[in-house]
Tab-separated table of C-alpha atoms in Angstrom:
chain	number	residue	atom	x	y	z
A	1	MET	CA	-0.005	0.028	-0.035
A	2	SER	CA	1.248	3.535	-0.950
A	3	GLN	CA	2.566	5.547	1.944
A	4	HIS	CA	0.222	8.342	0.860
A	5	GLN	CA	-2.829	6.205	1.297
A	6	PRO	CA	-4.424	6.394	4.722
A	7	ILE	CA	-5.007	3.039	6.468
A	8	SER	CA	-8.585	2.779	7.938
A	9	ARG	CA	-8.302	0.994	11.409
A	10	VAL	CA	-10.852	0.291	13.926
A	11	ILE	CA	-10.086	-0.867	17.578
A	12	ASN	CA	-13.176	-2.299	18.935
A	13	LEU	CA	-12.940	-2.445	22.752
A	14	ILE	CA	-16.467	-3.856	23.507
A	15	SER	CA	-16.077	-7.478	24.160
A	16	GLU	CA	-18.266	-10.066	22.295
A	17	ASP	CA	-19.256	-11.628	25.574
A	18	SER	CA	-20.989	-8.389	26.581
A	19	GLN	CA	-23.552	-8.614	23.669
A	20	ARG	CA	-26.893	-9.966	24.660
A	21	LEU	CA	-28.313	-10.872	21.285
A	22	TRP	CA	-31.301	-13.398	21.856
A	23	SER	CA	-31.763	-15.071	18.492
A	24	ILE	CA	-28.823	-14.484	16.087
A	25	GLY	CA	-24.974	-14.193	16.322
A	26	GLU	CA	-22.872	-11.139	16.336
A	27	SER	CA	-21.624	-11.776	12.814
A	28	GLU	CA	-25.082	-11.925	11.428
A	29	ALA	CA	-26.004	-8.699	13.187
A	30	ARG	CA	-22.891	-7.064	11.936
A	31	ARG	CA	-23.940	-8.153	8.373
A	32	ARG	CA	-27.438	-6.342	8.697
A	33	LEU	CA	-25.664	-3.125	9.889
A	34	ILE	CA	-23.457	-3.148	6.869
A	35	ALA	CA	-26.274	-3.956	4.625
A	36	GLY	CA	-28.117	-0.938	6.056
A	37	ASP	CA	-31.320	-3.113	6.461
A	38	ILE	CA	-33.401	-0.748	8.793
A	39	ASP	CA	-36.121	-3.470	9.516
A	40	ALA	CA	-33.537	-6.216	10.067
A	41	VAL	CA	-31.566	-3.882	12.559
A	42	LEU	CA	-34.923	-3.061	14.401
A	43	GLY	CA	-35.674	-6.935	14.527
A	44	LEU	CA	-32.408	-7.619	16.624
A	45	GLY	CA	-33.621	-8.988	19.904
A	46	GLY	CA	-31.583	-8.201	22.925
A	47	SER	CA	-28.989	-5.811	24.190
A	48	PHE	CA	-26.151	-4.844	21.749
A	49	ALA	CA	-23.551	-2.343	20.986
A	50	LEU	CA	-22.194	-3.333	17.324
A	51	VAL	CA	-19.461	-2.250	15.027
A	52	ALA	CA	-19.116	-3.336	11.415
A	53	GLN	CA	-16.560	-2.225	8.882
A	54	ASP	CA	-16.553	-2.093	5.101
A	55	GLY	CA	-13.232	-0.429	3.902
A	56	GLU	CA	-13.361	3.121	5.069
A	57	ARG	CA	-16.950	3.063	5.925
A	58	VAL	CA	-17.861	2.018	9.715
A	59	VAL	CA	-21.212	1.450	11.033
A	60	LEU	CA	-22.259	1.478	14.648
A	61	ALA	CA	-25.465	0.886	16.563
A	62	ARG	CA	-26.735	0.212	19.872
A	63	SER	CA	-29.783	-0.583	21.828
A	64	LEU	CA	-31.256	2.054	24.294
A	65	ASP	CA	-30.272	0.122	27.483
A	66	ARG	CA	-26.462	0.569	27.050
A	67	PRO	CA	-23.895	3.231	26.144
A	68	MET	CA	-21.536	3.010	23.083
A	69	ARG	CA	-18.714	5.568	22.530
A	70	TYR	CA	-16.134	6.326	19.880
A	71	PHE	CA	-13.107	8.548	19.357
A	72	LEU	CA	-11.325	9.371	16.297
A	73	ALA	CA	-7.424	9.330	16.853
A	74	LYS	CA	-4.681	10.307	14.315
A	75	SER	CA	-1.729	8.260	13.631
A	76	VAL	CA	0.830	8.844	10.959
A	77	ASP	CA	-0.781	6.039	8.822
A	78	GLY	CA	-4.194	7.674	9.012
A	79	PRO	CA	-7.267	7.756	11.248
A	80	VAL	CA	-8.020	5.196	13.878
A	81	LEU	CA	-11.436	4.836	15.396
A	82	ILE	CA	-11.580	3.586	18.920
A	83	VAL	CA	-14.949	2.096	20.053
A	84	ALA	CA	-15.714	1.338	23.729
A	85	ASP	CA	-18.356	1.252	26.502
A	86	ARG	CA	-16.575	4.023	28.413
A	87	MET	CA	-14.448	7.151	28.192
A	88	ASP	CA	-11.851	5.802	30.524
A	89	GLU	CA	-11.205	2.665	28.273
A	90	ILE	CA	-10.620	5.052	25.284
A	91	ALA	CA	-8.239	6.992	27.333
A	92	ALA	CA	-6.428	4.001	28.406
A	93	GLU	CA	-6.146	2.668	24.722
A	94	LEU	CA	-4.835	5.954	23.533
A	95	ALA	CA	-2.193	6.150	26.393
A	96	ARG	CA	-1.123	2.550	25.563
A	97	ARG	CA	-0.501	3.619	21.978
A	98	GLY	CA	1.389	6.870	22.996
A	99	TRP	CA	-1.462	9.024	21.941
A	100	ALA	CA	-2.625	10.365	25.367
A	101	ASP	CA	-2.195	13.910	24.424
A	102	GLN	CA	-5.023	13.687	21.874
A	103	PHE	CA	-7.569	12.704	24.496
A	104	HIS	CA	-10.337	14.918	26.110
A	105	PRO	CA	-13.550	13.453	27.340
A	106	SER	CA	-15.587	15.900	25.280
A	107	TYR	CA	-13.976	14.522	22.163
A	108	THR	CA	-15.647	11.275	22.662
A	109	ARG	CA	-18.957	10.674	20.970
A	110	MET	CA	-21.929	8.770	22.104
A	111	VAL	CA	-23.569	6.742	19.437
A	112	PRO	CA	-27.490	7.894	19.707
A	113	ALA	CA	-29.796	4.900	20.457
A	114	HIS	CA	-32.311	3.871	17.694
A	115	HIS	CA	-29.962	5.040	14.950
A	116	ILE	CA	-27.444	3.557	12.535
A	117	THR	CA	-24.290	5.794	12.700
A	118	THR	CA	-22.067	5.868	9.848
A	119	LEU	CA	-18.430	7.215	9.784
A	120	ARG	CA	-16.026	7.320	6.813
A	121	LEU	CA	-12.448	7.195	7.884
A	122	VAL	CA	-10.902	9.188	5.073
A	123	GLY	CA	-8.358	11.322	6.845
A	124	CYS	CA	-7.905	14.916	7.966
A	125	PRO	CA	-10.459	16.354	8.473
A	126	ASP	CA	-12.930	13.575	8.750
A	127	PRO	CA	-16.625	14.142	7.843
A	128	ASN	CA	-19.353	14.255	10.500
A	129	PRO	CA	-21.182	10.879	11.153
A	130	VAL	CA	-24.560	10.294	9.524
A	131	HIS	CA	-27.254	8.966	11.669
A	132	ARG	CA	-30.078	7.004	10.048
A	133	ARG	CA	-33.079	6.166	12.274
A	134	PHE	CA	-33.921	2.550	12.511
A	135	PHE	CA	-36.873	2.872	15.016
A	136	ASP	CA	-39.480	5.291	14.187
A	137	PRO	CA	-42.894	4.098	15.749
A	138	PRO	CA	-46.009	5.988	14.559
A	139	ARG	CA	-47.515	8.376	17.446
A	140	GLY	CA	-50.823	8.745	18.925
A	141	GLU	CA	-52.512	5.984	17.125
A	142	LEU	CA	-54.373	4.136	19.994
A	143	PRO	CA	-57.890	5.133	20.965
A	144	GLY	CA	-58.105	7.229	24.109
A	145	ASP	CA	-59.343	4.211	25.971
A	146	LEU	CA	-57.232	3.504	29.031
A	147	ASP	CA	-58.161	-0.191	29.381
A	148	VAL	CA	-57.099	-0.736	25.673
A	149	ILE	CA	-53.852	1.209	26.302
A	150	GLY	CA	-52.897	-0.562	29.460
A	151	ARG	CA	-53.594	-3.935	28.012
A	152	GLN	CA	-51.363	-3.365	25.113
A	153	TYR	CA	-48.612	-1.874	27.057
A	154	ILE	CA	-48.482	-4.635	29.605
A	155	GLU	CA	-48.800	-7.322	26.882
A	156	ALA	CA	-45.625	-5.818	25.332
A	157	VAL	CA	-43.835	-5.785	28.661
A	158	TYR	CA	-44.859	-9.455	29.220
A	159	ASN	CA	-43.745	-10.612	25.937
A	160	GLU	CA	-40.380	-8.946	26.147
A	161	LEU	CA	-39.991	-10.566	29.584
A	162	SER	CA	-40.800	-13.813	28.101
A	163	ARG	CA	-38.250	-13.380	25.249
A	164	TRP	CA	-35.632	-12.390	27.759
A	165	LEU	CA	-36.341	-15.335	30.196
A	166	ALA	CA	-36.216	-17.835	27.276
A	167	ALA	CA	-32.662	-16.912	26.682
A	168	GLN	CA	-31.627	-17.201	30.342
A	169	ASP	CA	-30.328	-20.345	32.406
A	170	PRO	CA	-33.576	-21.882	33.628
A	171	ALA	CA	-31.980	-22.370	36.967
A	172	ALA	CA	-30.521	-18.921	37.532
A	173	PRO	CA	-32.054	-16.802	40.264
A	174	ILE	CA	-33.737	-13.521	39.203
A	175	GLY	CA	-33.384	-10.313	41.275
A	176	VAL	CA	-35.691	-7.388	40.944
A	177	PRO	CA	-34.647	-3.930	42.335
A	178	PHE	CA	-37.763	-3.157	43.968
A	179	SER	CA	-39.361	-0.099	45.485
A	180	GLY	CA	-43.005	-1.049	45.335
A	181	GLY	CA	-43.567	1.612	42.740
A	182	ILE	CA	-45.293	1.310	39.523
A	183	ASP	CA	-42.487	0.219	37.297
A	184	SER	CA	-40.694	-2.461	39.718
A	185	GLY	CA	-44.033	-3.606	40.710
A	186	ALA	CA	-45.251	-4.492	37.276
A	187	ILE	CA	-42.003	-6.290	36.615
A	188	LEU	CA	-42.222	-8.373	39.560
A	189	LEU	CA	-45.991	-9.378	38.926
A	190	CYS	CA	-45.022	-9.918	35.397
A	191	LEU	CA	-42.160	-12.196	36.159
A	192	TYR	CA	-44.162	-14.150	38.872
A	193	LYS	CA	-46.953	-14.904	36.370
A	194	LEU	CA	-44.527	-15.707	33.621
A	195	LEU	CA	-42.636	-18.293	35.757
A	196	LEU	CA	-45.772	-19.950	36.709
A	197	ASN	CA	-47.245	-20.040	33.265
A	198	ASN	CA	-43.974	-21.609	31.981
A	199	GLY	CA	-44.028	-24.243	34.745
A	200	GLN	CA	-41.067	-22.800	36.434
A	201	SER	CA	-40.643	-22.098	40.080
A	202	PRO	CA	-41.301	-18.492	41.169
A	203	ALA	CA	-38.833	-19.323	44.072
A	204	ARG	CA	-36.084	-17.991	41.616
A	205	LEU	CA	-37.519	-14.377	42.325
A	206	LYS	CA	-36.298	-11.982	44.879
A	207	ALA	CA	-37.405	-8.403	45.227
A	208	PHE	CA	-34.281	-6.452	46.659
A	209	THR	CA	-35.188	-3.224	48.502
A	210	LEU	CA	-32.601	-0.676	49.519
A	211	SER	CA	-32.983	1.006	53.015
A	212	VAL	CA	-30.268	3.488	54.168
A	213	ASP	CA	-29.715	3.571	57.881
A	214	GLY	CA	-32.723	1.452	58.341
A	215	GLU	CA	-34.947	4.371	56.924
A	216	GLY	CA	-36.556	5.430	53.757
A	217	GLU	CA	-40.168	5.310	52.540
A	218	ASP	CA	-39.286	2.516	49.774
A	219	ALA	CA	-38.825	-0.135	52.498
A	220	ARG	CA	-42.223	0.614	53.871
A	221	GLN	CA	-43.721	0.902	50.578
A	222	ALA	CA	-42.234	-2.354	49.242
A	223	HIS	CA	-43.491	-4.166	52.230
A	224	GLU	CA	-46.944	-2.932	51.672
A	225	PHE	CA	-46.981	-3.716	48.034
A	226	LEU	CA	-45.854	-7.310	48.665
A	227	ARG	CA	-48.351	-7.669	51.504
A	228	ARG	CA	-51.333	-6.685	49.365
A	229	THR	CA	-50.311	-8.801	46.511
A	230	ASN	CA	-49.484	-11.925	48.815
A	231	LEU	CA	-46.034	-12.112	47.624
A	232	GLU	CA	-44.164	-11.265	50.831
A	233	MET	CA	-42.076	-14.224	50.566
A	234	PHE	CA	-39.988	-12.488	47.632
A	235	GLY	CA	-39.137	-9.528	49.734
A	236	GLU	CA	-35.678	-8.854	50.957
A	237	ILE	CA	-34.296	-5.582	52.468
A	238	ILE	CA	-30.590	-4.670	51.680
A	239	ASP	CA	-29.727	-2.373	54.558
A	240	VAL	CA	-26.696	-0.117	54.212
A	241	SER	CA	-25.160	2.880	56.035
A	242	SER	CA	-25.365	6.287	54.635
A	243	SER	CA	-21.612	6.386	54.733
A	244	ALA	CA	-21.816	3.758	51.788
A	245	LEU	CA	-23.437	6.604	49.464
A	246	ASP	CA	-20.651	8.107	47.549
A	247	PRO	CA	-21.847	10.478	44.761
A	248	LEU	CA	-18.276	11.407	43.754
A	249	ARG	CA	-17.564	7.459	43.056
A	250	ALA	CA	-20.890	7.555	41.158
A	251	VAL	CA	-19.617	10.222	38.983
A	252	ALA	CA	-16.653	8.129	38.034
A	253	VAL	CA	-18.485	5.054	37.419
A	254	ILE	CA	-21.321	6.654	35.241
A	255	GLU	CA	-18.845	9.151	33.786
A	256	ASP	CA	-21.401	11.949	33.964
A	257	TYR	CA	-22.271	14.914	36.379
A	258	LYS	CA	-26.127	15.318	35.983
A	259	THR	CA	-27.411	15.648	39.483
A	260	LEU	CA	-30.339	13.203	39.324
A	261	ASP	CA	-28.416	10.558	37.391
A	262	VAL	CA	-25.478	10.803	39.862
A	263	GLU	CA	-27.727	10.518	42.801
A	264	CYS	CA	-29.525	7.537	41.215
A	265	ALA	CA	-26.348	5.792	40.426
A	266	ALA	CA	-24.961	6.243	44.042
A	267	VAL	CA	-27.901	4.485	45.558
A	268	ASN	CA	-27.851	2.038	42.902
A	269	LEU	CA	-24.254	1.162	43.433
A	270	ALA	CA	-24.963	0.898	47.413
A	271	LEU	CA	-27.859	-1.667	46.622
A	272	LEU	CA	-25.856	-3.588	44.126
A	273	ALA	CA	-22.913	-3.869	46.495
A	274	GLY	CA	-25.119	-5.130	49.209
A	275	ILE	CA	-26.682	-7.742	46.952
A	276	ARG	CA	-23.219	-8.902	45.789
A	277	GLU	CA	-21.814	-9.254	49.387
A	278	ARG	CA	-24.934	-11.406	50.205
A	279	TYR	CA	-24.990	-13.396	47.020
A	280	PRO	CA	-21.471	-13.619	45.508
A	281	ASP	CA	-22.652	-15.611	42.452
A	282	TRP	CA	-25.963	-13.792	41.615
A	283	ARG	CA	-26.036	-12.620	37.978
A	284	LEU	CA	-29.548	-11.849	36.653
A	285	LEU	CA	-31.401	-8.496	37.447
A	286	VAL	CA	-34.413	-7.008	35.892
A	287	ASP	CA	-35.303	-3.366	36.674
A	288	GLY	CA	-37.827	-0.797	35.882
A	289	ASP	CA	-35.687	1.742	34.023
A	290	GLY	CA	-37.234	3.476	31.192
A	291	GLY	CA	-40.857	3.188	32.523
A	292	ASP	CA	-40.997	6.796	33.677
A	293	GLU	CA	-39.525	7.944	30.340
A	294	ASN	CA	-42.257	5.942	28.284
A	295	LEU	CA	-45.220	7.221	30.102
A	296	LYS	CA	-43.659	10.757	30.667
A	297	ASP	CA	-43.832	10.650	34.540
A	298	TYR	CA	-41.429	13.414	35.296
A	299	PRO	CA	-42.315	16.726	37.037
A	300	ILE	CA	-42.327	19.260	34.072
A	301	GLU	CA	-42.014	22.059	36.624
A	302	ALA	CA	-38.668	20.858	37.742
A	303	ASN	CA	-37.116	21.647	34.209
A	304	SER	CA	-37.313	25.287	32.805
A	305	GLU	CA	-36.775	24.049	29.315
A	306	LEU	CA	-39.878	21.863	29.320
A	307	THR	CA	-43.484	22.620	28.770
A	308	ILE	CA	-46.289	20.133	28.777
A	309	ARG	CA	-46.717	20.653	25.021
A	310	SER	CA	-43.051	19.976	24.410
A	311	VAL	CA	-43.311	16.935	26.452
A	312	VAL	CA	-46.353	15.333	24.782
A	313	ASN	CA	-45.747	16.594	21.190
A	314	ASN	CA	-41.995	15.620	20.635
A	315	ARG	CA	-41.111	11.994	19.657
A	316	MET	CA	-39.386	9.980	22.367
A	317	LEU	CA	-38.379	13.133	24.137
A	318	TYR	CA	-37.510	11.454	27.398
A	319	GLN	CA	-35.948	8.395	25.764
A	320	GLU	CA	-33.896	10.316	23.158
A	321	GLY	CA	-33.688	13.909	24.117
A	322	TRP	CA	-34.489	16.567	21.589
A	323	GLY	CA	-32.985	14.452	18.710
A	324	VAL	CA	-29.816	14.122	16.593
A	325	ASP	CA	-30.862	16.966	14.354
A	326	SER	CA	-31.402	19.473	17.241
A	327	ILE	CA	-29.158	22.205	18.220
A	328	LYS	CA	-29.659	20.867	21.838
A	329	HIS	CA	-28.329	17.390	20.946
A	330	SER	CA	-24.987	16.628	22.843
A	331	LEU	CA	-22.528	14.814	20.638
A	332	THR	CA	-20.795	13.592	23.813
A	333	TYR	CA	-23.719	12.363	25.632
A	334	SER	CA	-26.681	11.940	23.506
A	335	GLY	CA	-29.978	12.761	25.254
A	336	GLY	CA	-32.690	11.525	27.494
A	337	TYR	CA	-32.365	8.058	28.569
A	338	SER	CA	-30.028	7.537	25.678
A	339	ARG	CA	-27.716	9.416	28.061
A	340	GLY	CA	-29.019	8.102	31.293
A	341	CYS	CA	-28.880	4.461	30.563
A	342	VAL	CA	-25.470	4.355	32.100
A	343	ARG	CA	-26.805	4.782	35.567
A	344	SER	CA	-28.018	1.122	35.177
A	345	TYR	CA	-25.562	-0.366	32.920
A	346	ALA	CA	-22.384	0.839	34.282
A	347	CYS	CA	-23.562	0.153	37.895
A	348	ALA	CA	-24.424	-3.470	36.980
A	349	ARG	CA	-21.174	-3.929	35.145
A	350	GLU	CA	-19.336	-2.642	38.150
A	351	TYR	CA	-20.468	-5.422	40.230
A	352	GLY	CA	-20.728	-8.218	37.573
A	353	PHE	CA	-24.431	-8.174	37.197
A	354	ASP	CA	-26.372	-8.729	33.855
A	355	GLY	CA	-29.210	-6.410	33.995
A	356	PHE	CA	-32.243	-5.951	31.649
A	357	SER	CA	-35.489	-3.720	31.634
A	358	PRO	CA	-38.337	-4.392	29.178
A	359	TYR	CA	-39.371	-0.905	29.312
A	360	THR	CA	-36.239	-0.007	26.949
A	361	ARG	CA	-37.310	-2.425	24.279
A	362	PRO	CA	-38.832	-1.017	20.928
A	363	SER	CA	-41.926	-2.997	21.053
A	364	VAL	CA	-42.721	-1.503	24.465
A	365	ILE	CA	-41.897	2.086	23.532
A	366	ALA	CA	-44.033	1.704	20.304
A	367	VAL	CA	-46.991	1.236	22.412
A	368	ALA	CA	-46.113	4.275	24.659
A	369	GLU	CA	-45.562	6.329	21.651
A	370	ALA	CA	-48.971	5.371	20.038
A	371	ILE	CA	-50.729	6.680	23.236
A	372	PRO	CA	-52.727	9.880	22.400
A	373	PHE	CA	-51.148	12.068	25.135
A	374	PRO	CA	-52.346	15.324	24.036
A	375	GLU	CA	-55.958	14.058	23.825
A	376	LEU	CA	-55.839	12.418	27.145
A	377	THR	CA	-54.185	15.400	29.164
A	378	GLU	CA	-55.599	18.382	27.500
A	379	GLY	CA	-52.737	20.483	28.626
A	380	SER	CA	-53.085	19.306	32.246
A	381	HIS	CA	-49.933	18.374	34.336
A	382	GLU	CA	-52.142	16.639	36.959
A	383	ARG	CA	-53.830	14.536	34.192
A	384	LEU	CA	-50.337	13.571	32.699
A	385	TYR	CA	-48.880	12.539	36.079
A	386	ALA	CA	-52.034	10.543	36.828
A	387	LEU	CA	-51.920	8.509	33.574
A	388	LYS	CA	-49.083	6.191	34.376
A	389	GLY	CA	-50.666	4.414	37.472
A	390	GLU	CA	-53.932	4.315	35.559
A	391	ILE	CA	-52.494	2.738	32.369
A	392	VAL	CA	-50.148	0.064	34.272
A	393	SER	CA	-52.669	-1.081	36.776
A	394	ARG	CA	-55.543	-1.561	34.332
A	395	GLY	CA	-52.939	-3.394	32.184
A	396	ILE	CA	-51.829	-5.677	35.025
A	397	ARG	CA	-55.455	-6.447	35.826
A	398	SER	CA	-56.487	-7.153	32.230
A	399	VAL	CA	-53.321	-9.171	31.286
A	400	LEU	CA	-52.404	-10.911	34.595
A	401	GLY	CA	-55.733	-10.956	36.456
A	402	LEU	CA	-54.159	-9.191	39.447
A	403	ASP	CA	-54.874	-5.895	41.342
A	404	MET	CA	-51.673	-3.805	41.523
A	405	PRO	CA	-51.355	-1.214	44.373
A	406	VAL	CA	-50.305	2.128	43.009
A	407	PHE	CA	-48.397	4.584	45.140
A	408	PRO	CA	-47.254	8.175	44.609
A	409	LYS	CA	-44.144	8.672	42.510
A	410	ARG	CA	-40.817	8.778	44.231
A	411	ARG	CA	-37.238	8.718	42.811
A	412	PHE	CA	-34.962	5.895	43.933
A	413	GLN	CA	-32.662	8.203	45.800
A	414	HIS	CA	-35.482	9.878	47.604
A	415	GLY	CA	-37.186	6.695	48.686
A	416	SER	CA	-34.225	4.818	50.046
A	417	VAL	CA	-32.905	7.632	52.089
A	418	SER	CA	-34.768	9.396	55.042
A	419	ALA	CA	-35.780	12.994	54.035
A	420	SER	CA	-33.500	14.317	56.959
A	421	ARG	CA	-30.503	12.362	55.442
A	422	ALA	CA	-31.039	13.119	51.852
A	423	ALA	CA	-29.937	16.828	51.921
A	424	LEU	CA	-26.750	15.769	53.694
A	425	VAL	CA	-25.867	12.933	51.371
A	426	PHE	CA	-27.020	14.631	48.096
A	427	PRO	CA	-26.075	18.349	48.091
A	428	GLN	CA	-27.895	19.186	44.755
A	429	ASN	CA	-24.653	20.599	43.342
A	430	GLU	CA	-24.107	19.766	39.811
A	431	ALA	CA	-21.081	21.990	39.635
A	432	ARG	CA	-19.453	19.967	42.333
A	433	TYR	CA	-19.955	16.799	40.258
A	434	ARG	CA	-18.718	18.365	37.233
A	435	ARG	CA	-15.687	19.544	38.818
A	436	HIS	CA	-14.936	16.078	39.994
A	437	PHE	CA	-15.692	14.632	36.702
A	438	GLU	CA	-13.110	16.948	35.114
A	439	THR	CA	-10.448	15.906	37.587
A	440	LEU	CA	-10.741	12.133	36.513
A	441	HIS	CA	-8.809	12.882	33.240
A	442	ALA	CA	-6.944	15.800	34.485
A	443	ALA	CA	-3.584	13.901	34.091
A	444	VAL	CA	-4.230	13.400	30.539
A	445	VAL	CA	-6.115	16.537	29.420
């Protein structure tokens, strides 16, 4: 090869063992990516972060539930694309090759979920990536009947749990991080019925609830939920000291500084550490992440950028942020849960767990997107916030034949810690978290 012709190289640091494709192998999945077959990529079941190369053309795609980052390095032979789950893995690879001075966290890029991202490694300067959407569900097509909506939503959740369960070791125990809230409650009930319907023992299940210093409303709520559904035998409290909550460590694990995500990750790490200490070999966890995003159950008043019109009228706003064509789209972090997925994925990986949430699957999101939110809410915040409990409880009753308790929404970090301790443990200071994040790579910046 001529010394003037650039060599296109790809260094993929994402291990094949981390892929969780349910029905096909990674080589077939990569073939679909290269072919650009939108429907075939959408049909990939499971969790994935895939890279495929055809000469100078490199194609990347990921599922919503996990991060995928890339960095374009320069060598004397031409561009080198490094792909990884994490920023620090990219930094370490650059340092290993003597290119540490090229790195800065903001130079890494997050592949946006639900898109096929194509790069061309053609040399200096390399063109911007092209993002092509592979998941584009129609919006607002369902009737405004909460019974119909609830049934279709829980049917989709149940079916995704069924597909996931079929891919697991039938003897492996299954843990549900459990607050007794709507999302984790529906997960536990669906798994319970699914195991019974498949002729498997529901004794595989445990509902793990975090309690900090023996306090927190989640422990009381979880107990009440299990009592009212006659499932008390599955409950298990993981009690930790407030000294185990370390937001700055959470910043390092999730490589982010957004206050609510950092706080959520801090309590998640404490819960997972407690489970791991008690059960050294436990692997499978099924959580409720993505449920709030699907049914738009966030306080709009807490975000000055949002109005109820923007929330109900923008496609997958809470899942994807403002979209890759928006000025507000962050190249470094993507947006919405597409950014926040690390609070589950990175924390689970830190302790060797294999996590899953059916709420992040396209079939479930498609039902949520088909809900006629403008018609059902008529501009009312209160109607929007009431919808989730109505939809899920009606769906659980219709699909499972069970009555599900519904409690007021509470964030994980607020339910596991007493109100008096929360302000001390979580100072609500994004600037502090951002400064700490910047120090993590100070040696190579």
